CSV table of C-alpha atoms in Angstrom, one decimal:
chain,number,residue,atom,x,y,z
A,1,UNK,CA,18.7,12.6,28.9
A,2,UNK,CA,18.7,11.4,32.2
A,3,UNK,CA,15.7,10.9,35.0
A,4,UNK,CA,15.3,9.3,38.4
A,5,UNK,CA,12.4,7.7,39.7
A,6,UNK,CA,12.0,7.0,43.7
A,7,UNK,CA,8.9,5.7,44.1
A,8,UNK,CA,8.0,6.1,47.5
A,9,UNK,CA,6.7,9.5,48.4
A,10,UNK,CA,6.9,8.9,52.1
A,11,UNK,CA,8.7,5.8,54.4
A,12,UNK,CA,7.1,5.6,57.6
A,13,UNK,CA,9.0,3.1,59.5
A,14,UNK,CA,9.4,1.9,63.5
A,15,UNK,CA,13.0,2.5,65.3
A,16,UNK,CA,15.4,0.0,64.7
A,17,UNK,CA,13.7,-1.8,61.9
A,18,UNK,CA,15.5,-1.6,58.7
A,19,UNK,CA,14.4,0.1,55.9
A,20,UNK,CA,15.3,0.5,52.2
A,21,UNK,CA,14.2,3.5,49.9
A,22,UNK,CA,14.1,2.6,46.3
A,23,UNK,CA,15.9,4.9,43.4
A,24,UNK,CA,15.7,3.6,39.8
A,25,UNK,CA,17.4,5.7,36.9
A,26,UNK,CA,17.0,6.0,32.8
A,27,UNK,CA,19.9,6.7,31.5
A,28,UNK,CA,21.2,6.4,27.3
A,29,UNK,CA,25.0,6.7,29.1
A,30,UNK,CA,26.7,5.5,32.0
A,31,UNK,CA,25.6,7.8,35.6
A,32,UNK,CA,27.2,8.2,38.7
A,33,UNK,CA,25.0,8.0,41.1
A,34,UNK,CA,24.5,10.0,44.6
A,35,UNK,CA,22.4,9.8,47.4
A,36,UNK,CA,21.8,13.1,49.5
A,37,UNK,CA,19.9,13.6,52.4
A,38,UNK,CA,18.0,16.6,53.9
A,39,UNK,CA,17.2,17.3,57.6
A,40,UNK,CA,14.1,20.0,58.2
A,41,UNK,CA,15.1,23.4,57.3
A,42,UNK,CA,18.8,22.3,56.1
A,43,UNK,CA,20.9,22.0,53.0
A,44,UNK,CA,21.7,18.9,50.8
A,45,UNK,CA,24.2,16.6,53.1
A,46,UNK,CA,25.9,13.6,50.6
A,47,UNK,CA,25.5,10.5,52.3
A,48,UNK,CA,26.9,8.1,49.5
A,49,UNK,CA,28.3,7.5,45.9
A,50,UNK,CA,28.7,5.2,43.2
A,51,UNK,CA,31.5,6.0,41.2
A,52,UNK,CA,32.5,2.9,39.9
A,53,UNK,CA,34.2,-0.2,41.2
A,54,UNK,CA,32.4,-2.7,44.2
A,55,UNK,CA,28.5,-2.6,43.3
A,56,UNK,CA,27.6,-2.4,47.4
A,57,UNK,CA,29.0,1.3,48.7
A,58,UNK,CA,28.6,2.8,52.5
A,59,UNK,CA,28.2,6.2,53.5
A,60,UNK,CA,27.8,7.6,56.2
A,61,UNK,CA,25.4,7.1,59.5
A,62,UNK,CA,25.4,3.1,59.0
A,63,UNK,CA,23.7,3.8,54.9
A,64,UNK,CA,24.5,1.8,52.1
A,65,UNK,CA,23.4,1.3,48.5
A,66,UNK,CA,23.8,-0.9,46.0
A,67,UNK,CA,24.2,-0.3,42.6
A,68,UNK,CA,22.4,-2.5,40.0
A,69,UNK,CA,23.2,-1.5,36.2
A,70,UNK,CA,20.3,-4.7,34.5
A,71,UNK,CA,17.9,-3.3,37.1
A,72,UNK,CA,18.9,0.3,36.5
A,73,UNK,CA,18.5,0.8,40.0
A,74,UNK,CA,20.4,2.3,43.2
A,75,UNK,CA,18.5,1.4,46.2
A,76,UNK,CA,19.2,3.0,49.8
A,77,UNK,CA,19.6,0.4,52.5
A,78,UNK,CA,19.5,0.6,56.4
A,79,UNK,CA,19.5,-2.4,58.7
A,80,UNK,CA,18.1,-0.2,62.3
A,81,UNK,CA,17.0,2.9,61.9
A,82,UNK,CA,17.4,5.7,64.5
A,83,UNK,CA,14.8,8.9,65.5
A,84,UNK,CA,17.2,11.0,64.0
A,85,UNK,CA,17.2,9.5,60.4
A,86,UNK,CA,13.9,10.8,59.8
A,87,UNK,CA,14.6,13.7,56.6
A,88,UNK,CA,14.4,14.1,53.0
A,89,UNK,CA,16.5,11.2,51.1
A,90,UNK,CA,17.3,12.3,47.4
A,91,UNK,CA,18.5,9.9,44.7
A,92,UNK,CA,20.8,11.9,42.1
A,93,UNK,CA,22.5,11.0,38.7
A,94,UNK,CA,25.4,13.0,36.6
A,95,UNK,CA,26.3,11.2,33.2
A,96,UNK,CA,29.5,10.1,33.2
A,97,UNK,CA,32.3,12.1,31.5
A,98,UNK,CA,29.5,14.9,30.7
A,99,UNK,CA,30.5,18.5,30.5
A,100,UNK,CA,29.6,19.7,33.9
A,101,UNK,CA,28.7,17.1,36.1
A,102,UNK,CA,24.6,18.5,36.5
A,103,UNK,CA,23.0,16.5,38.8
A,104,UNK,CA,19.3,15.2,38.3
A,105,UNK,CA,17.3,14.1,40.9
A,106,UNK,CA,14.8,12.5,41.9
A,107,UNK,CA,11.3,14.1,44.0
A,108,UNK,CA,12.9,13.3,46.8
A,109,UNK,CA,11.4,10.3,49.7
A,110,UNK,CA,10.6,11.0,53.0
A,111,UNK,CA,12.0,8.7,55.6
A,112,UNK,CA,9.6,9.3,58.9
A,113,UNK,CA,11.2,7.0,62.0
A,114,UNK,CA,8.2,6.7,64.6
A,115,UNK,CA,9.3,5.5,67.9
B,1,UNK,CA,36.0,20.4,57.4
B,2,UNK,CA,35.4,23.1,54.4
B,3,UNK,CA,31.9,23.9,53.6
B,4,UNK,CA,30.0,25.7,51.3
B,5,UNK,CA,28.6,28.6,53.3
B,6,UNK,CA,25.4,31.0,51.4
B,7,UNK,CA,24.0,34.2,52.6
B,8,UNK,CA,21.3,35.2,53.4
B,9,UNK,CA,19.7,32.1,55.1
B,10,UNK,CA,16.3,34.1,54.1
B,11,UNK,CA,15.1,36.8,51.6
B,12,UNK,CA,11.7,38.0,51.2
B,13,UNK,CA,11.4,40.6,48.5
B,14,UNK,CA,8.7,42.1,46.2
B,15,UNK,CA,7.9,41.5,42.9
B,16,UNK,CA,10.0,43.0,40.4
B,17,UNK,CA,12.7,44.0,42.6
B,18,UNK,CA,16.0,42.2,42.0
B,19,UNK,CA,18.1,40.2,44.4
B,20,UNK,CA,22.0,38.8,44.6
B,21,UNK,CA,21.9,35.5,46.7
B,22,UNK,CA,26.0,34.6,47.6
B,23,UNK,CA,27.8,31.7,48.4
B,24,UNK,CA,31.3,31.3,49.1
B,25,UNK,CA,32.4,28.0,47.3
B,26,UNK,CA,35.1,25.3,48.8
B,27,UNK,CA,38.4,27.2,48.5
B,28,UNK,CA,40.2,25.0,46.0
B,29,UNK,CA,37.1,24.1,44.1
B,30,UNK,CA,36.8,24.9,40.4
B,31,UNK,CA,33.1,24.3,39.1
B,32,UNK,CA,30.5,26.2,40.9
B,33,UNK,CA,26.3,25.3,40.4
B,34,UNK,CA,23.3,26.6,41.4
B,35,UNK,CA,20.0,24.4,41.9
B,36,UNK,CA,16.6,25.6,43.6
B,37,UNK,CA,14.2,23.6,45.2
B,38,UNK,CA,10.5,24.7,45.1
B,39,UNK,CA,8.3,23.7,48.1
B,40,UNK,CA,7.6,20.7,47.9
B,41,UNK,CA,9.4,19.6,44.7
B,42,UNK,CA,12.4,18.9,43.6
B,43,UNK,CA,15.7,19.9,43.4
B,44,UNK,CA,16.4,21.3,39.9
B,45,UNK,CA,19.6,22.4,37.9
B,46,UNK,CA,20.0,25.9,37.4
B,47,UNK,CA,23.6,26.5,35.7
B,48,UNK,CA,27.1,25.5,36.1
B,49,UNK,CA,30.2,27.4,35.9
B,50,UNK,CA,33.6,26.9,35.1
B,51,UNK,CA,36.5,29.0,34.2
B,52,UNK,CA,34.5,32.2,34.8
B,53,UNK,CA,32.1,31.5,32.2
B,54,UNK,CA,28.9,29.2,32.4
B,55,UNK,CA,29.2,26.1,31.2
B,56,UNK,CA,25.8,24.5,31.0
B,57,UNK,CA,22.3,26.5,32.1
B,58,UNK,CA,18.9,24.3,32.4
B,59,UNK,CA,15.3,26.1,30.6
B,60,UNK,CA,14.7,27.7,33.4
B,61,UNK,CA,17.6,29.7,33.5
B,62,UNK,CA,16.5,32.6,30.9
B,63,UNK,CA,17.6,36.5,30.9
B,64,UNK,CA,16.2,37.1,34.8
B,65,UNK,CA,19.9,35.3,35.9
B,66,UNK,CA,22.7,35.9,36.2
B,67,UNK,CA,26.1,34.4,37.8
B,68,UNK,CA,29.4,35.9,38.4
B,69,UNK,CA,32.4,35.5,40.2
B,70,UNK,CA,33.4,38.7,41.4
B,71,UNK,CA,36.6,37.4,42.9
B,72,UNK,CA,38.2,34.8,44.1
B,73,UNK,CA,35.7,33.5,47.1
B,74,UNK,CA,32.3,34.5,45.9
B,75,UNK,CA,29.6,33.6,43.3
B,76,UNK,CA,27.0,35.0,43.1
B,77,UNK,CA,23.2,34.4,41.4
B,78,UNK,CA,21.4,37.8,40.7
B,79,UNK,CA,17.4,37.7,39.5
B,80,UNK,CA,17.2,40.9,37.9
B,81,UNK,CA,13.3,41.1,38.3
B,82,UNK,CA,11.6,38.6,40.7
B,83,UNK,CA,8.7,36.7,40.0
B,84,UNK,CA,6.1,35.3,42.1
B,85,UNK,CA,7.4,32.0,41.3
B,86,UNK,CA,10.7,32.9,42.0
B,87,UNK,CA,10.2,31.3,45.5
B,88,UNK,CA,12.3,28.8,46.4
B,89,UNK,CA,15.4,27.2,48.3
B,90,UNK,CA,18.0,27.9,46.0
B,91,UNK,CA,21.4,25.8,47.0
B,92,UNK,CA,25.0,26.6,45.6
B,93,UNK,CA,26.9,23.8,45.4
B,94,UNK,CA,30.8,23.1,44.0
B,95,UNK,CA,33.1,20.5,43.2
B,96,UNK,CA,36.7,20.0,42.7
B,97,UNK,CA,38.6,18.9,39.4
B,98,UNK,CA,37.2,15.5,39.8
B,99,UNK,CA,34.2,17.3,39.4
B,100,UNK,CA,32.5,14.2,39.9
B,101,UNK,CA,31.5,14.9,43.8
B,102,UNK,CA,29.3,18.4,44.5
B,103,UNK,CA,29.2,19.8,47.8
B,104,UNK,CA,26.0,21.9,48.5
B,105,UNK,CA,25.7,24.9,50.7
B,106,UNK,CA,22.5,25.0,53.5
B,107,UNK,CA,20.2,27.2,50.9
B,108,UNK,CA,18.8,30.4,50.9
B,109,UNK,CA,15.1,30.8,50.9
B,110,UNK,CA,13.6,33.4,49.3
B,111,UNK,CA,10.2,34.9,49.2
B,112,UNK,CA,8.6,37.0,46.7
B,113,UNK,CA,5.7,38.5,47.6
């Protein structure tokens, strides 16, 4: 079975600073791993993915993660954030090669850019 | 750029009644999913379906669900009898042969009062 931890309820954070949102994952098999995020009152938007290859992936809106497999982790980085980034960031694993591709997520980290 | 689109944006309905919430999946998508998302928690697996049958359904999945695919756009996720804690976003998401990569509709929130 697979879970996701993200730590961090809630992010507050001053424009243009960076920021970083931590994921970390247990996993028995190798994940892909996802980030999503979630403006108020929207759906689930896919910002980034690990698939496999390069360890450091970008997404969009100036995101990137990087994946670290000894550290079981997937953090969410951001060098200046913007008023509009504030939302819902979601870390999500699917086992790799697994029947359907489920997603588990994590509860989910608010990102709250104060200007 | 194709989306996934879900109707209705909002349901309220009463206890015991049932409801169909619909989403019309990327066009050349194969596997179809539903999640929900109760206030304030998480976003949880629901079922998967592939090849007009379901694939993979989580605990919380029992006899109140349901999916089809009535034809070739829609799927659909029918509660036969609502509960109280029935209440929730629930998101419809697909994904392509890859399968690796899902793509979520903007939710439908419903209400059971």
């Amino acid at each position: 079975a697979q879970s996701v931890t993200q730590l961090d309820s809630q992010v507050p954070v001053f424009e243009e600073a960076p920021v970083e949102l931590r994921c970390n994952y247990s996993s028995s098999v190798s994940v892909y791993l996802f980030w999503y995020v979630q403006y108020p009152n929207q759906g689930l938007q896919l910002l980034l993915k690990y698939l496999s290859g390069s360890t450091l992936v970008k997404g969009i809106n100036g995101f990137e993660a990087e994946f670290n497999k000894s550290q079981t982790s997937f953090h969410l980085r951001k060098p200046s954030v913007h008023i509009s980034d504030t939302a819902e960031y979601f870390c999500a694993v699917t086992p790799y090669g697994g029947a359907t591709n489920k997603l588990i997520f994590g509860t989910g980290t608010l990102l709250a850019v104060q200007p | 750029e194709p989306e996934v689109t879900q109707t209705p944006s909002h349901q309220v309905t009463q206890m015991g009644q049932e409801v169909i919430l619909r989403c019309v999946p990327i066009s050349n998508h194969l596997y179809f999913y539903w999640y929900r998302q109760i206030l304030g928690q998480k976003v949880e697996f629901l079922v998967s379906f592939y090849n007009n049958e379901i694939s993979e359904k989580s605990e919380i999945f029992d006899d109140q669900f349901s999916v089809e695919r009535p034809d070739g756009s829609n799927f659909t996720l029918k509660i036969r009898s609502t509960k109280l804690e029935d209440s929730a976003m629930y998101f419809c998401a697909s994904s392509d042969w890859g399968k690796e990569t899902q793509y979520f509709g903007p939710g439908t929130r419903l209400l059971v009062l």
